[in-house]
Amino acid sequence: MTNNPGYKQETVIKLQAANRLKAEGRYQEAVQMLQAVMAEDPQCAPAYNNIGAIYYYCEDYQLAVAAYQVALDLQPNYLDAYYNLALAQTKCHLT
């Protein structure tokens, strides 16, 4: 989830909570949690990747692409974000 040891413990806990909410299908709550993380730490690439995943699950592929691109701007070697971006871009071209 976070391959950067520089994230505060509070940030990691919120990211984990958002992932649990996402897994439970509580997307709006997860989005709110991730938005709080982004407000506190705008450089937190996993928050953008995770919110992109929620947009993807909700079939809002353009928002997902935008979120993944921000994650990659922040952390250019973020392989999960590259993979997710490719999936979302494919969906954009199919719809």
PDB file of N, CA and C in Angstrom:
ATOM      1  N   MET A   1       0.828  -1.199   0.000  1.00  0.00           N
ATOM      2  CA  MET A   1       0.000   0.000   0.000  1.00  0.00           C
ATOM      3  C   MET A   1       0.860   1.246   0.000  1.00  0.00           C
ATOM      4  N   THR A   2       1.812   1.305   0.900  1.00  0.00           N
ATOM      5  CA  THR A   2       2.706   2.452   0.902  1.00  0.00           C
ATOM      6  C   THR A   2       4.120   1.916   0.854  1.00  0.00           C
ATOM      7  N   ASN A   3       4.814   2.190  -0.223  1.00  0.00           N
ATOM      8  CA  ASN A   3       6.183   1.738  -0.320  1.00  0.00           C
ATOM      9  C   ASN A   3       7.140   2.876  -0.006  1.00  0.00           C
ATOM     10  N   ASN A   4       6.661   3.907   0.649  1.00  0.00           N
ATOM     11  CA  ASN A   4       7.486   5.025   1.064  1.00  0.00           C
ATOM     12  C   ASN A   4       7.473   5.071   2.585  1.00  0.00           C
ATOM     13  N   PRO A   5       8.605   4.763   3.200  1.00  0.00           N
ATOM     14  CA  PRO A   5       8.632   4.745   4.667  1.00  0.00           C
ATOM     15  C   PRO A   5       8.466   6.127   5.292  1.00  0.00           C
ATOM     16  N   GLY A   6       8.423   7.181   4.471  1.00  0.00           N
ATOM     17  CA  GLY A   6       8.313   8.525   4.995  1.00  0.00           C
ATOM     18  C   GLY A   6       6.905   8.938   5.393  1.00  0.00           C
ATOM     19  N   TYR A   7       5.905   8.114   5.127  1.00  0.00           N
ATOM     20  CA  TYR A   7       4.542   8.482   5.495  1.00  0.00           C
ATOM     21  C   TYR A   7       4.354   8.370   7.000  1.00  0.00           C
ATOM     22  N   LYS A   8       3.625   9.326   7.540  1.00  0.00           N
ATOM     23  CA  LYS A   8       3.316   9.298   8.977  1.00  0.00           C
ATOM     24  C   LYS A   8       2.446   8.082   9.283  1.00  0.00           C
ATOM     25  N   GLN A   9       2.570   7.604  10.502  1.00  0.00           N
ATOM     26  CA  GLN A   9       1.777   6.447  10.920  1.00  0.00           C
ATOM     27  C   GLN A   9       0.285   6.744  10.791  1.00  0.00           C
ATOM     28  N   GLU A  10      -0.113   7.963  11.116  1.00  0.00           N
ATOM     29  CA  GLU A  10      -1.525   8.360  11.013  1.00  0.00           C
ATOM     30  C   GLU A  10      -2.014   8.254   9.563  1.00  0.00           C
ATOM     31  N   THR A  11      -1.162   8.626   8.623  1.00  0.00           N
ATOM     32  CA  THR A  11      -1.513   8.528   7.205  1.00  0.00           C
ATOM     33  C   THR A  11      -1.694   7.079   6.798  1.00  0.00           C
ATOM     34  N   VAL A  12      -0.773   6.223   7.219  1.00  0.00           N
ATOM     35  CA  VAL A  12      -0.861   4.796   6.886  1.00  0.00           C
ATOM     36  C   VAL A  12      -2.132   4.193   7.473  1.00  0.00           C
ATOM     37  N   ILE A  13      -2.475   4.560   8.690  1.00  0.00           N
ATOM     38  CA  ILE A  13      -3.692   4.048   9.330  1.00  0.00           C
ATOM     39  C   ILE A  13      -4.929   4.486   8.548  1.00  0.00           C
ATOM     40  N   LYS A  14      -4.956   5.724   8.102  1.00  0.00           N
ATOM     41  CA  LYS A  14      -6.097   6.209   7.320  1.00  0.00           C
ATOM     42  C   LYS A  14      -6.185   5.517   5.965  1.00  0.00           C
ATOM     43  N   LEU A  15      -5.041   5.272   5.342  1.00  0.00           N
ATOM     44  CA  LEU A  15      -5.049   4.546   4.069  1.00  0.00           C
ATOM     45  C   LEU A  15      -5.584   3.133   4.258  1.00  0.00           C
ATOM     46  N   GLN A  16      -5.178   2.488   5.330  1.00  0.00           N
ATOM     47  CA  GLN A  16      -5.672   1.140   5.617  1.00  0.00           C
ATOM     48  C   GLN A  16      -7.173   1.154   5.896  1.00  0.00           C
ATOM     49  N   ALA A  17      -7.637   2.144   6.632  1.00  0.00           N
ATOM     50  CA  ALA A  17      -9.068   2.262   6.915  1.00  0.00           C
ATOM     51  C   ALA A  17      -9.852   2.489   5.631  1.00  0.00           C
ATOM     52  N   ALA A  18      -9.321   3.333   4.756  1.00  0.00           N
ATOM     53  CA  ALA A  18      -9.988   3.589   3.478  1.00  0.00           C
ATOM     54  C   ALA A  18     -10.053   2.313   2.645  1.00  0.00           C
ATOM     55  N   ASN A  19      -9.002   1.513   2.676  1.00  0.00           N
ATOM     56  CA  ASN A  19      -9.017   0.248   1.945  1.00  0.00           C
ATOM     57  C   ASN A  19     -10.059  -0.713   2.500  1.00  0.00           C
ATOM     58  N   ARG A  20     -10.214  -0.725   3.809  1.00  0.00           N
ATOM     59  CA  ARG A  20     -11.258  -1.578   4.412  1.00  0.00           C
ATOM     60  C   ARG A  20     -12.637  -1.104   3.975  1.00  0.00           C
ATOM     61  N   LEU A  21     -12.855   0.206   4.011  1.00  0.00           N
ATOM     62  CA  LEU A  21     -14.146   0.750   3.580  1.00  0.00           C
ATOM     63  C   LEU A  21     -14.415   0.407   2.114  1.00  0.00           C
ATOM     64  N   LYS A  22     -13.388   0.534   1.288  1.00  0.00           N
ATOM     65  CA  LYS A  22     -13.527   0.199  -0.137  1.00  0.00           C
ATOM     66  C   LYS A  22     -13.894  -1.271  -0.292  1.00  0.00           C
ATOM     67  N   ALA A  23     -13.226  -2.145   0.452  1.00  0.00           N
ATOM     68  CA  ALA A  23     -13.495  -3.588   0.370  1.00  0.00           C
ATOM     69  C   ALA A  23     -14.921  -3.921   0.807  1.00  0.00           C
ATOM     70  N   GLU A  24     -15.470  -3.113   1.703  1.00  0.00           N
ATOM     71  CA  GLU A  24     -16.843  -3.312   2.179  1.00  0.00           C
ATOM     72  C   GLU A  24     -17.867  -2.665   1.257  1.00  0.00           C
ATOM     73  N   GLY A  25     -17.397  -2.018   0.190  1.00  0.00           N
ATOM     74  CA  GLY A  25     -18.305  -1.349  -0.740  1.00  0.00           C
ATOM     75  C   GLY A  25     -18.799  -0.005  -0.238  1.00  0.00           C
ATOM     76  N   ARG A  26     -18.157   0.529   0.768  1.00  0.00           N
ATOM     77  CA  ARG A  26     -18.537   1.828   1.338  1.00  0.00           C
ATOM     78  C   ARG A  26     -17.687   2.910   0.685  1.00  0.00           C
ATOM     79  N   TYR A  27     -17.942   3.081  -0.615  1.00  0.00           N
ATOM     80  CA  TYR A  27     -17.079   3.916  -1.442  1.00  0.00           C
ATOM     81  C   TYR A  27     -17.086   5.383  -1.034  1.00  0.00           C
ATOM     82  N   GLN A  28     -18.243   5.924  -0.724  1.00  0.00           N
ATOM     83  CA  GLN A  28     -18.299   7.348  -0.367  1.00  0.00           C
ATOM     84  C   GLN A  28     -17.490   7.628   0.896  1.00  0.00           C
ATOM     85  N   GLU A  29     -17.593   6.750   1.873  1.00  0.00           N
ATOM     86  CA  GLU A  29     -16.820   6.929   3.102  1.00  0.00           C
ATOM     87  C   GLU A  29     -15.325   6.789   2.823  1.00  0.00           C
ATOM     88  N   ALA A  30     -14.981   5.856   1.964  1.00  0.00           N
ATOM     89  CA  ALA A  30     -13.570   5.668   1.608  1.00  0.00           C
ATOM     90  C   ALA A  30     -13.034   6.906   0.888  1.00  0.00           C
ATOM     91  N   VAL A  31     -13.828   7.458  -0.023  1.00  0.00           N
ATOM     92  CA  VAL A  31     -13.422   8.669  -0.729  1.00  0.00           C
ATOM     93  C   VAL A  31     -13.203   9.805   0.262  1.00  0.00           C
ATOM     94  N   GLN A  32     -14.103   9.956   1.207  1.00  0.00           N
ATOM     95  CA  GLN A  32     -13.951  11.016   2.203  1.00  0.00           C
ATOM     96  C   GLN A  32     -12.677  10.834   3.023  1.00  0.00           C
ATOM     97  N   MET A  33     -12.377   9.594   3.385  1.00  0.00           N
ATOM     98  CA  MET A  33     -11.168   9.307   4.154  1.00  0.00           C
ATOM     99  C   MET A  33      -9.930   9.643   3.317  1.00  0.00           C
ATOM    100  N   LEU A  34      -9.942   9.262   2.058  1.00  0.00           N
ATOM    101  CA  LEU A  34      -8.801   9.535   1.185  1.00  0.00           C
ATOM    102  C   LEU A  34      -8.647  11.027   0.905  1.00  0.00           C
ATOM    103  N   GLN A  35      -9.745  11.727   0.777  1.00  0.00           N
ATOM    104  CA  GLN A  35      -9.679  13.177   0.588  1.00  0.00           C
ATOM    105  C   GLN A  35      -9.069  13.849   1.812  1.00  0.00           C
ATOM    106  N   ALA A  36      -9.372  13.322   2.982  1.00  0.00           N
ATOM    107  CA  ALA A  36      -8.763  13.853   4.212  1.00  0.00           C
ATOM    108  C   ALA A  36      -7.257  13.616   4.205  1.00  0.00           C
ATOM    109  N   VAL A  37      -6.845  12.429   3.765  1.00  0.00           N
ATOM    110  CA  VAL A  37      -5.414  12.138   3.666  1.00  0.00           C
ATOM    111  C   VAL A  37      -4.750  13.104   2.696  1.00  0.00           C
ATOM    112  N   MET A  38      -5.371  13.320   1.532  1.00  0.00           N
ATOM    113  CA  MET A  38      -4.797  14.216   0.526  1.00  0.00           C
ATOM    114  C   MET A  38      -4.717  15.656   1.030  1.00  0.00           C
ATOM    115  N   ALA A  39      -5.688  16.060   1.831  1.00  0.00           N
ATOM    116  CA  ALA A  39      -5.663  17.416   2.384  1.00  0.00           C
ATOM    117  C   ALA A  39      -4.507  17.562   3.381  1.00  0.00           C
ATOM    118  N   GLU A  40      -4.269  16.515   4.154  1.00  0.00           N
ATOM    119  CA  GLU A  40      -3.194  16.548   5.148  1.00  0.00           C
ATOM    120  C   GLU A  40      -1.822  16.340   4.518  1.00  0.00           C
ATOM    121  N   ASP A  41      -1.771  15.519   3.473  1.00  0.00           N
ATOM    122  CA  ASP A  41      -0.499  15.200   2.825  1.00  0.00           C
ATOM    123  C   ASP A  41      -0.711  15.142   1.312  1.00  0.00           C
ATOM    124  N   PRO A  42      -0.677  16.289   0.644  1.00  0.00           N
ATOM    125  CA  PRO A  42      -0.937  16.333  -0.798  1.00  0.00           C
ATOM    126  C   PRO A  42       0.077  15.540  -1.629  1.00  0.00           C
ATOM    127  N   GLN A  43       1.160  15.104  -1.019  1.00  0.00           N
ATOM    128  CA  GLN A  43       2.191  14.334  -1.726  1.00  0.00           C
ATOM    129  C   GLN A  43       2.003  12.824  -1.565  1.00  0.00           C
ATOM    130  N   CYS A  44       0.901  12.396  -0.998  1.00  0.00           N
ATOM    131  CA  CYS A  44       0.664  10.979  -0.709  1.00  0.00           C
ATOM    132  C   CYS A  44       0.120  10.262  -1.945  1.00  0.00           C
ATOM    133  N   ALA A  45       1.022   9.721  -2.742  1.00  0.00           N
ATOM    134  CA  ALA A  45       0.638   9.042  -3.980  1.00  0.00           C
ATOM    135  C   ALA A  45      -0.335   7.882  -3.754  1.00  0.00           C
ATOM    136  N   PRO A  46      -0.182   7.058  -2.706  1.00  0.00           N
ATOM    137  CA  PRO A  46      -1.135   5.968  -2.515  1.00  0.00           C
ATOM    138  C   PRO A  46      -2.583   6.445  -2.334  1.00  0.00           C
ATOM    139  N   ALA A  47      -2.770   7.619  -1.771  1.00  0.00           N
ATOM    140  CA  ALA A  47      -4.136   8.134  -1.617  1.00  0.00           C
ATOM    141  C   ALA A  47      -4.762   8.375  -2.988  1.00  0.00           C
ATOM    142  N   TYR A  48      -3.988   8.919  -3.919  1.00  0.00           N
ATOM    143  CA  TYR A  48      -4.500   9.170  -5.270  1.00  0.00           C
ATOM    144  C   TYR A  48      -4.728   7.856  -6.010  1.00  0.00           C
ATOM    145  N   ASN A  49      -3.825   6.899  -5.834  1.00  0.00           N
ATOM    146  CA  ASN A  49      -4.011   5.597  -6.457  1.00  0.00           C
ATOM    147  C   ASN A  49      -5.272   4.917  -5.925  1.00  0.00           C
ATOM    148  N   ASN A  50      -5.465   4.984  -4.623  1.00  0.00           N
ATOM    149  CA  ASN A  50      -6.620   4.327  -4.014  1.00  0.00           C
ATOM    150  C   ASN A  50      -7.935   5.002  -4.396  1.00  0.00           C
ATOM    151  N   ILE A  51      -7.942   6.315  -4.460  1.00  0.00           N
ATOM    152  CA  ILE A  51      -9.171   6.997  -4.860  1.00  0.00           C
ATOM    153  C   ILE A  51      -9.451   6.723  -6.340  1.00  0.00           C
ATOM    154  N   GLY A  52      -8.379   6.584  -7.126  1.00  0.00           N
ATOM    155  CA  GLY A  52      -8.546   6.189  -8.520  1.00  0.00           C
ATOM    156  C   GLY A  52      -9.206   4.826  -8.632  1.00  0.00           C
ATOM    157  N   ALA A  53      -8.827   3.909  -7.759  1.00  0.00           N
ATOM    158  CA  ALA A  53      -9.427   2.572  -7.765  1.00  0.00           C
ATOM    159  C   ALA A  53     -10.928   2.649  -7.461  1.00  0.00           C
ATOM    160  N   ILE A  54     -11.304   3.512  -6.560  1.00  0.00           N
ATOM    161  CA  ILE A  54     -12.736   3.656  -6.246  1.00  0.00           C
ATOM    162  C   ILE A  54     -13.475   4.221  -7.450  1.00  0.00           C
ATOM    163  N   TYR A  55     -12.910   5.240  -8.073  1.00  0.00           N
ATOM    164  CA  TYR A  55     -13.543   5.781  -9.277  1.00  0.00           C
ATOM    165  C   TYR A  55     -13.666   4.704 -10.347  1.00  0.00           C
ATOM    166  N   TYR A  56     -12.647   3.872 -10.465  1.00  0.00           N
ATOM    167  CA  TYR A  56     -12.679   2.778 -11.434  1.00  0.00           C
ATOM    168  C   TYR A  56     -13.821   1.811 -11.110  1.00  0.00           C
ATOM    169  N   TYR A  57     -13.926   1.401  -9.853  1.00  0.00           N
ATOM    170  CA  TYR A  57     -15.003   0.485  -9.447  1.00  0.00           C
ATOM    171  C   TYR A  57     -16.376   1.087  -9.709  1.00  0.00           C
ATOM    172  N   CYS A  58     -16.460   2.398  -9.595  1.00  0.00           N
ATOM    173  CA  CYS A  58     -17.734   3.094  -9.831  1.00  0.00           C
ATOM    174  C   CYS A  58     -17.916   3.454 -11.308  1.00  0.00           C
ATOM    175  N   GLU A  59     -17.013   2.969 -12.138  1.00  0.00           N
ATOM    176  CA  GLU A  59     -17.062   3.143 -13.591  1.00  0.00           C
ATOM    177  C   GLU A  59     -16.934   4.599 -14.031  1.00  0.00           C
ATOM    178  N   ASP A  60     -16.256   5.400 -13.225  1.00  0.00           N
ATOM    179  CA  ASP A  60     -15.935   6.771 -13.616  1.00  0.00           C
ATOM    180  C   ASP A  60     -14.469   6.760 -14.050  1.00  0.00           C
ATOM    181  N   TYR A  61     -14.249   6.245 -15.244  1.00  0.00           N
ATOM    182  CA  TYR A  61     -12.905   5.948 -15.715  1.00  0.00           C
ATOM    183  C   TYR A  61     -12.070   7.198 -15.943  1.00  0.00           C
ATOM    184  N   GLN A  62     -12.689   8.279 -16.352  1.00  0.00           N
ATOM    185  CA  GLN A  62     -11.917   9.509 -16.569  1.00  0.00           C
ATOM    186  C   GLN A  62     -11.369  10.062 -15.255  1.00  0.00           C
ATOM    187  N   LEU A  63     -12.180  10.032 -14.202  1.00  0.00           N
ATOM    188  CA  LEU A  63     -11.673  10.470 -12.893  1.00  0.00           C
ATOM    189  C   LEU A  63     -10.590   9.523 -12.397  1.00  0.00           C
ATOM    190  N   ALA A  64     -10.766   8.237 -12.663  1.00  0.00           N
ATOM    191  CA  ALA A  64      -9.748   7.259 -12.269  1.00  0.00           C
ATOM    192  C   ALA A  64      -8.428   7.567 -12.963  1.00  0.00           C
ATOM    193  N   VAL A  65      -8.472   7.813 -14.268  1.00  0.00           N
ATOM    194  CA  VAL A  65      -7.262   8.144 -15.020  1.00  0.00           C
ATOM    195  C   VAL A  65      -6.588   9.375 -14.420  1.00  0.00           C
ATOM    196  N   ALA A  66      -7.365  10.399 -14.132  1.00  0.00           N
ATOM    197  CA  ALA A  66      -6.795  11.628 -13.568  1.00  0.00           C
ATOM    198  C   ALA A  66      -6.125  11.353 -12.225  1.00  0.00           C
ATOM    199  N   ALA A  67      -6.751  10.556 -11.389  1.00  0.00           N
ATOM    200  CA  ALA A  67      -6.183  10.247 -10.075  1.00  0.00           C
ATOM    201  C   ALA A  67      -4.891   9.445 -10.211  1.00  0.00           C
ATOM    202  N   TYR A  68      -4.885   8.459 -11.098  1.00  0.00           N
ATOM    203  CA  TYR A  68      -3.673   7.664 -11.301  1.00  0.00           C
ATOM    204  C   TYR A  68      -2.538   8.520 -11.846  1.00  0.00           C
ATOM    205  N   GLN A  69      -2.866   9.465 -12.709  1.00  0.00           N
ATOM    206  CA  GLN A  69      -1.832  10.337 -13.255  1.00  0.00           C
ATOM    207  C   GLN A  69      -1.208  11.207 -12.168  1.00  0.00           C
ATOM    208  N   VAL A  70      -2.025  11.675 -11.231  1.00  0.00           N
ATOM    209  CA  VAL A  70      -1.471  12.447 -10.111  1.00  0.00           C
ATOM    210  C   VAL A  70      -0.557  11.559  -9.273  1.00  0.00           C
ATOM    211  N   ALA A  71      -0.999  10.321  -9.007  1.00  0.00           N
ATOM    212  CA  ALA A  71      -0.160   9.397  -8.236  1.00  0.00           C
ATOM    213  C   ALA A  71       1.195   9.219  -8.912  1.00  0.00           C
ATOM    214  N   LEU A  72       1.189   9.110 -10.237  1.00  0.00           N
ATOM    215  CA  LEU A  72       2.443   8.924 -10.969  1.00  0.00           C
ATOM    216  C   LEU A  72       3.274  10.197 -11.031  1.00  0.00           C
ATOM    217  N   ASP A  73       2.624  11.342 -11.056  1.00  0.00           N
ATOM    218  CA  ASP A  73       3.364  12.607 -10.990  1.00  0.00           C
ATOM    219  C   ASP A  73       4.121  12.701  -9.666  1.00  0.00           C
ATOM    220  N   LEU A  74       3.477  12.238  -8.613  1.00  0.00           N
ATOM    221  CA  LEU A  74       4.072  12.311  -7.279  1.00  0.00           C
ATOM    222  C   LEU A  74       5.137  11.241  -7.064  1.00  0.00           C
ATOM    223  N   GLN A  75       4.898  10.070  -7.655  1.00  0.00           N
ATOM    224  CA  GLN A  75       5.794   8.928  -7.435  1.00  0.00           C
ATOM    225  C   GLN A  75       5.970   8.192  -8.775  1.00  0.00           C
ATOM    226  N   PRO A  76       6.894   8.657  -9.603  1.00  0.00           N
ATOM    227  CA  PRO A  76       7.022   8.145 -10.975  1.00  0.00           C
ATOM    228  C   PRO A  76       7.295   6.641 -11.098  1.00  0.00           C
ATOM    229  N   ASN A  77       7.794   6.006 -10.080  1.00  0.00           N
ATOM    230  CA  ASN A  77       8.083   4.570 -10.154  1.00  0.00           C
ATOM    231  C   ASN A  77       6.992   3.712  -9.510  1.00  0.00           C
ATOM    232  N   TYR A  78       5.799   4.234  -9.395  1.00  0.00           N
ATOM    233  CA  TYR A  78       4.699   3.560  -8.704  1.00  0.00           C
ATOM    234  C   TYR A  78       4.046   2.563  -9.674  1.00  0.00           C
ATOM    235  N   LEU A  79       4.496   1.318  -9.628  1.00  0.00           N
ATOM    236  CA  LEU A  79       4.051   0.315 -10.593  1.00  0.00           C
ATOM    237  C   LEU A  79       2.557   0.032 -10.529  1.00  0.00           C
ATOM    238  N   ASP A  80       1.986  -0.022  -9.330  1.00  0.00           N
ATOM    239  CA  ASP A  80       0.542  -0.262  -9.209  1.00  0.00           C
ATOM    240  C   ASP A  80      -0.253   0.826  -9.926  1.00  0.00           C
ATOM    241  N   ALA A  81       0.202   2.063  -9.800  1.00  0.00           N
ATOM    242  CA  ALA A  81      -0.500   3.169 -10.453  1.00  0.00           C
ATOM    243  C   ALA A  81      -0.387   3.062 -11.974  1.00  0.00           C
ATOM    244  N   TYR A  82       0.763   2.630 -12.487  1.00  0.00           N
ATOM    245  CA  TYR A  82       0.901   2.420 -13.938  1.00  0.00           C
ATOM    246  C   TYR A  82      -0.073   1.356 -14.429  1.00  0.00           C
ATOM    247  N   TYR A  83      -0.136   0.264 -13.703  1.00  0.00           N
ATOM    248  CA  TYR A  83      -1.045  -0.826 -14.072  1.00  0.00           C
ATOM    249  C   TYR A  83      -2.494  -0.348 -14.048  1.00  0.00           C
ATOM    250  N   ASN A  84      -2.862   0.313 -12.956  1.00  0.00           N
ATOM    251  CA  ASN A  84      -4.234   0.807 -12.817  1.00  0.00           C
ATOM    252  C   ASN A  84      -4.569   1.834 -13.892  1.00  0.00           C
ATOM    253  N   LEU A  85      -3.609   2.691 -14.204  1.00  0.00           N
ATOM    254  CA  LEU A  85      -3.811   3.690 -15.252  1.00  0.00           C
ATOM    255  C   LEU A  85      -4.083   3.012 -16.590  1.00  0.00           C
ATOM    256  N   ALA A  86      -3.321   1.986 -16.904  1.00  0.00           N
ATOM    257  CA  ALA A  86      -3.520   1.273 -18.166  1.00  0.00           C
ATOM    258  C   ALA A  86      -4.921   0.654 -18.231  1.00  0.00           C
ATOM    259  N   LEU A  87      -5.371   0.066 -17.141  1.00  0.00           N
ATOM    260  CA  LEU A  87      -6.725  -0.518 -17.112  1.00  0.00           C
ATOM    261  C   LEU A  87      -7.783   0.556 -17.334  1.00  0.00           C
ATOM    262  N   ALA A  88      -7.644   1.669 -16.634  1.00  0.00           N
ATOM    263  CA  ALA A  88      -8.643   2.741 -16.739  1.00  0.00           C
ATOM    264  C   ALA A  88      -8.632   3.364 -18.134  1.00  0.00           C
ATOM    265  N   GLN A  89      -7.448   3.543 -18.703  1.00  0.00           N
ATOM    266  CA  GLN A  89      -7.375   4.106 -20.052  1.00  0.00           C
ATOM    267  C   GLN A  89      -8.026   3.181 -21.068  1.00  0.00           C
ATOM    268  N   THR A  90      -7.851   1.886 -20.883  1.00  0.00           N
ATOM    269  CA  THR A  90      -8.496   0.912 -21.761  1.00  0.00           C
ATOM    270  C   THR A  90     -10.008   1.048 -21.684  1.00  0.00           C
ATOM    271  N   LYS A  91     -10.519   1.171 -20.475  1.00  0.00           N
ATOM    272  CA  LYS A  91     -11.972   1.334 -20.292  1.00  0.00           C
ATOM    273  C   LYS A  91     -12.462   2.620 -20.928  1.00  0.00           C
ATOM    274  N   CYS A  92     -11.680   3.692 -20.825  1.00  0.00           N
ATOM    275  CA  CYS A  92     -12.067   4.963 -21.442  1.00  0.00           C
ATOM    276  C   CYS A  92     -12.227   4.810 -22.939  1.00  0.00           C
ATOM    277  N   HIS A  93     -11.371   4.020 -23.541  1.00  0.00           N
ATOM    278  CA  HIS A  93     -11.422   3.846 -24.994  1.00  0.00           C
ATOM    279  C   HIS A  93     -12.530   2.889 -25.420  1.00  0.00           C
ATOM    280  N   LEU A  94     -13.032   2.094 -24.487  1.00  0.00           N
ATOM    281  CA  LEU A  94     -14.091   1.140 -24.797  1.00  0.00           C
ATOM    282  C   LEU A  94     -15.472   1.739 -24.619  1.00  0.00           C
ATOM    283  N   THR A  95     -15.581   2.834 -23.876  1.00  0.00           N
ATOM    284  CA  THR A  95     -16.894   3.409 -23.599  1.00  0.00           C
ATOM    285  C   THR A  95     -17.186   4.566 -24.522  1.00  0.00           C
TER     286      THR A  95
END
